[in-house]
Short mmCIF file of N, CA and C in Angstrom, two decimals:
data_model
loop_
_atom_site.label_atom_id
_atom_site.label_comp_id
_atom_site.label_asym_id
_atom_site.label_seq_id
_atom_site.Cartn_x
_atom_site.Cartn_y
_atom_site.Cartn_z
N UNK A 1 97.49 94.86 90.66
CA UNK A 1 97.50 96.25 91.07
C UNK A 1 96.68 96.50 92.33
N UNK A 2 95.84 95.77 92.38
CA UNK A 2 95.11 95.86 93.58
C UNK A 2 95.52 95.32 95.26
N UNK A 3 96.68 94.08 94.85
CA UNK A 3 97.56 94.07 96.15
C UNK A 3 95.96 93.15 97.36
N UNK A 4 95.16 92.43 96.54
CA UNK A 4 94.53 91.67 97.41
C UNK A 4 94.84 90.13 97.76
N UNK A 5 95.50 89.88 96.04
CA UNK A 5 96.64 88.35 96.52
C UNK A 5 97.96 88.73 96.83
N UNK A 6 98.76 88.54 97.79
CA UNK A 6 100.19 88.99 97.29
C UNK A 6 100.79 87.16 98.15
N UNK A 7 102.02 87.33 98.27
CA UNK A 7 102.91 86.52 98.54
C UNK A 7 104.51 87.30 98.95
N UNK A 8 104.74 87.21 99.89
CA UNK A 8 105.92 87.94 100.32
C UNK A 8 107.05 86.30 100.33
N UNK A 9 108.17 86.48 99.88
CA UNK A 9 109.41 86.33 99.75
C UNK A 9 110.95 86.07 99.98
N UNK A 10 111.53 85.87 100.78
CA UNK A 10 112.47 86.24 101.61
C UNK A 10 113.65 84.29 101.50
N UNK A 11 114.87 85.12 101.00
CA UNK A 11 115.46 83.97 100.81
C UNK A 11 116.94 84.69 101.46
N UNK A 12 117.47 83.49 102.01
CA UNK A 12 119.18 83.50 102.47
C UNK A 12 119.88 82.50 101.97
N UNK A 13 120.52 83.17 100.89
CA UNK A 13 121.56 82.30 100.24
C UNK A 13 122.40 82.29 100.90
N UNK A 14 122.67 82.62 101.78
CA UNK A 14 124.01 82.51 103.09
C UNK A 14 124.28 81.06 103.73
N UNK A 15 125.28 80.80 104.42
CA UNK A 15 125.57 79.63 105.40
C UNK A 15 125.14 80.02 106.82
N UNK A 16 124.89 81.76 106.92
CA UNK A 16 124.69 82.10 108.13
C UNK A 16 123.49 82.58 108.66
N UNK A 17 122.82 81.63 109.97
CA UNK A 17 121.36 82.35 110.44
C UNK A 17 121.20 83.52 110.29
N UNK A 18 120.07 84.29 110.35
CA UNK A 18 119.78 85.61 110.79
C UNK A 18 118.39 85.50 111.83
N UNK A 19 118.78 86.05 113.09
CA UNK A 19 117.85 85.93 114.33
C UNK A 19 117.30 86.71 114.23
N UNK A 20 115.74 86.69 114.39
CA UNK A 20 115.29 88.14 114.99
C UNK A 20 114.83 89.17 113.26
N UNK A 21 115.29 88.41 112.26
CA UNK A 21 115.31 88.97 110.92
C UNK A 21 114.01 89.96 110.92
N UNK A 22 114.30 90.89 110.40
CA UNK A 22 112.49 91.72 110.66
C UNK A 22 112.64 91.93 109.09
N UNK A 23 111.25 91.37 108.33
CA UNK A 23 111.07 91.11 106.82
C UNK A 23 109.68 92.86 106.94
N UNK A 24 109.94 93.22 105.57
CA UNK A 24 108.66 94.04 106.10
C UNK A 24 107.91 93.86 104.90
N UNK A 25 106.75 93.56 105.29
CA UNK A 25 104.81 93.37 104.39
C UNK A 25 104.55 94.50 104.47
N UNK A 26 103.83 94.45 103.09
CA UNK A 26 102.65 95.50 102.54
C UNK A 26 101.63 95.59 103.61
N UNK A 27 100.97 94.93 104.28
CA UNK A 27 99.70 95.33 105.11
C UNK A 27 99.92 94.37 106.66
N UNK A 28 99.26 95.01 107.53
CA UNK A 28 99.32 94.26 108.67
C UNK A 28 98.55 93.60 108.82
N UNK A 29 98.62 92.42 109.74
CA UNK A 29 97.84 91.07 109.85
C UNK A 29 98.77 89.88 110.06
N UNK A 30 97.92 88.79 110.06
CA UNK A 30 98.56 87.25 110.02
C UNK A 30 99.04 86.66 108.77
N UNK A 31 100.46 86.37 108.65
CA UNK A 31 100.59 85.77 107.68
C UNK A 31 101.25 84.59 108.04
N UNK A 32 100.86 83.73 107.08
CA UNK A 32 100.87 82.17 107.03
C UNK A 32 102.30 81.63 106.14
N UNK A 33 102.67 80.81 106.91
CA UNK A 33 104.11 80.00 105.79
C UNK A 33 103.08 79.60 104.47
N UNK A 34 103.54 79.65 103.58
CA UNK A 34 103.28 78.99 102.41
C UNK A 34 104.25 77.88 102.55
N UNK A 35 105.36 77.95 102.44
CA UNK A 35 107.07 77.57 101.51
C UNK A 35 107.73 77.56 102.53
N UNK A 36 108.41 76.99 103.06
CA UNK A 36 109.40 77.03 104.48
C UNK A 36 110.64 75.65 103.37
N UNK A 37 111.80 76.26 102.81
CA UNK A 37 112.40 75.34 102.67
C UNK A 37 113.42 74.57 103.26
N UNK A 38 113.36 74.96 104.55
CA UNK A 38 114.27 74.65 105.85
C UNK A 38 113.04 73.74 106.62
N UNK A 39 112.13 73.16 105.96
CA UNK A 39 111.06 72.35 106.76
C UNK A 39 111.69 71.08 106.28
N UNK A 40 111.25 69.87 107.47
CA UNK A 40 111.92 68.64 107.58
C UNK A 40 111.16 68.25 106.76
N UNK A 41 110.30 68.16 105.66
CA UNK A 41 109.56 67.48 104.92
C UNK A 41 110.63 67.54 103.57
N UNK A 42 111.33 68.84 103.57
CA UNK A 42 112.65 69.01 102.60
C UNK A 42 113.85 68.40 103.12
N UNK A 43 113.93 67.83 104.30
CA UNK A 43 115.63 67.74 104.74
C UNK A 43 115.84 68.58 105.58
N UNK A 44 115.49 69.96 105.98
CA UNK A 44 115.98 70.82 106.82
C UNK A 44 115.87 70.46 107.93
N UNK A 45 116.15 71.88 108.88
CA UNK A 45 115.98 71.60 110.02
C UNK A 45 114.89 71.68 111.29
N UNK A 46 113.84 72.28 110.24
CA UNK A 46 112.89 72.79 111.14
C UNK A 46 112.84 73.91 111.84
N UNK A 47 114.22 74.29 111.83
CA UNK A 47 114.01 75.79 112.46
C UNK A 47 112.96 76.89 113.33
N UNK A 48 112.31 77.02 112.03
CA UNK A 48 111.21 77.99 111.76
C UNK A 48 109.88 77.36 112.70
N UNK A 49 109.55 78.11 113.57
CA UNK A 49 109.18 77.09 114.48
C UNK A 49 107.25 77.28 114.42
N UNK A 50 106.73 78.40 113.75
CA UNK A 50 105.87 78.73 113.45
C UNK A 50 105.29 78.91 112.05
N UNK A 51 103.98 78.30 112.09
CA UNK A 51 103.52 78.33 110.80
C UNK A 51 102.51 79.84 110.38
N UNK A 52 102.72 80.60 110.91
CA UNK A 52 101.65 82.05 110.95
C UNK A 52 102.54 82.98 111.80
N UNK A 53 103.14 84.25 111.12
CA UNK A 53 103.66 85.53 111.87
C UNK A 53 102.85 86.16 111.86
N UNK A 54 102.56 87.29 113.22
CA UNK A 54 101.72 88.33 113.40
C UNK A 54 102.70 89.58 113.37
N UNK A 55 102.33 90.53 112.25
CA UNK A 55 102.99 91.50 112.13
C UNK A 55 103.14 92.61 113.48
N UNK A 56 104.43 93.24 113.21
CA UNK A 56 104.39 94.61 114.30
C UNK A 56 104.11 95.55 113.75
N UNK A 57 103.21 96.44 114.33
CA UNK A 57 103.69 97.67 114.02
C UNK A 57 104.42 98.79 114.29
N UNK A 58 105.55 98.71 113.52
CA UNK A 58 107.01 99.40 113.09
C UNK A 58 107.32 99.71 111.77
N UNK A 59 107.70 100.60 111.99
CA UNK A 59 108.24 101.17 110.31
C UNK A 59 109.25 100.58 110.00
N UNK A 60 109.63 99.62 108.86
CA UNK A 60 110.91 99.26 108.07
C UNK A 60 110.86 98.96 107.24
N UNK A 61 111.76 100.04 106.30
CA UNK A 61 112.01 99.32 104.65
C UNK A 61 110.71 100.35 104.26
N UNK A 62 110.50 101.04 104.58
CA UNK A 62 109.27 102.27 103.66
C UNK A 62 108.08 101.94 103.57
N UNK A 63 107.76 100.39 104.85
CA UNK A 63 106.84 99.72 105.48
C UNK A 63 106.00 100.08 106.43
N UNK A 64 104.70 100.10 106.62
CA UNK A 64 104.49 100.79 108.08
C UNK A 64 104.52 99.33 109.02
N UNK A 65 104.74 98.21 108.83
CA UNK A 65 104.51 97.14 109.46
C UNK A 65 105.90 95.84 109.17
N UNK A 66 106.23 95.08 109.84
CA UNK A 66 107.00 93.79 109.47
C UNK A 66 106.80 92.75 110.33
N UNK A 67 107.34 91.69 109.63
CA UNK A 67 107.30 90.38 110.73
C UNK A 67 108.80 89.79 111.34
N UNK A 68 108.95 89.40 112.25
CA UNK A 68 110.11 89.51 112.89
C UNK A 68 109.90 87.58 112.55
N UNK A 69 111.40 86.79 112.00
CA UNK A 69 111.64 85.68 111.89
C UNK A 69 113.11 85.03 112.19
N UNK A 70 113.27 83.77 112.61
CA UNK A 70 114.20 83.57 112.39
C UNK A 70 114.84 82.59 111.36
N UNK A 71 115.62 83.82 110.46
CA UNK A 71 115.94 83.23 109.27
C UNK A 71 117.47 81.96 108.99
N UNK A 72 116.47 81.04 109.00
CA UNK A 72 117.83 79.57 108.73
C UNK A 72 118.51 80.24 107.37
N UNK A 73 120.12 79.46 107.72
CA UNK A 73 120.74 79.22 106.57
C UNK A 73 120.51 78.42 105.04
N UNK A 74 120.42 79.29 103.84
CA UNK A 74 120.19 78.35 103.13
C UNK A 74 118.51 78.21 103.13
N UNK A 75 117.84 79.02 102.70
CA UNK A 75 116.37 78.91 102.87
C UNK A 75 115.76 79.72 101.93
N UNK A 76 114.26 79.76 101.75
CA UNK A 76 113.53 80.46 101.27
C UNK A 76 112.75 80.09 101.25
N UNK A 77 111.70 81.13 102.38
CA UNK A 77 110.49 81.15 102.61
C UNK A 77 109.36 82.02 102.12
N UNK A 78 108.10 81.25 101.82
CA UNK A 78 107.15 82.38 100.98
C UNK A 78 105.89 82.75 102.43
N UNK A 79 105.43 83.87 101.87
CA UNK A 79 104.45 83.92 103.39
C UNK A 79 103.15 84.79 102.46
N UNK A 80 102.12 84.26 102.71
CA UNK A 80 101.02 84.84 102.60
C UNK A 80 100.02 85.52 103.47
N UNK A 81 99.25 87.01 103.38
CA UNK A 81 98.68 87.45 104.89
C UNK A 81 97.05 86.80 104.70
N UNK A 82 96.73 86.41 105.68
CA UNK A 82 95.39 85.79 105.78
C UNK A 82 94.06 86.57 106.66
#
């Protein structure tokens, strides 16, 4: 309830990228890959070319903040803010 651990989420069961994907977090700041399952340590492709997004601030999704990614096919990534 307190929202001091969280873990944000974001999976594409699709075949198709999404560029530019804007995910939106509870609070602004740096958040860190946890989970990248499009990382070559799984087989993927690496894609994801950063291990830490810095949020914008923009409203989306009833968010005051999001992180802009680009989401591989076939993935699911966890992100934690640090």
């Amino acid at each position: 309830a307190d929202w001091k651990e969280h873990v944000v989420v974001v999976a594409n069961f699709t075949p198709m990228a999404w560029e530019d994907y804007r995910l939106a977090v509870p609070f602004p700041g740096t958040y860190e890959v946890l989970l990248n399952s499009d990382s070559p340590a799984f087989g993927g492709s690496g894609s994801l070319e950063s291990d830490a997004l810095e949020t914008v601030a923009e409203a989306h999704l009833g968010r005051d903040q999001h992180v802009v990614l680009d989401l591989p096919p076939l993935t699911l990534i966890a992100l934690r803010r640090v």
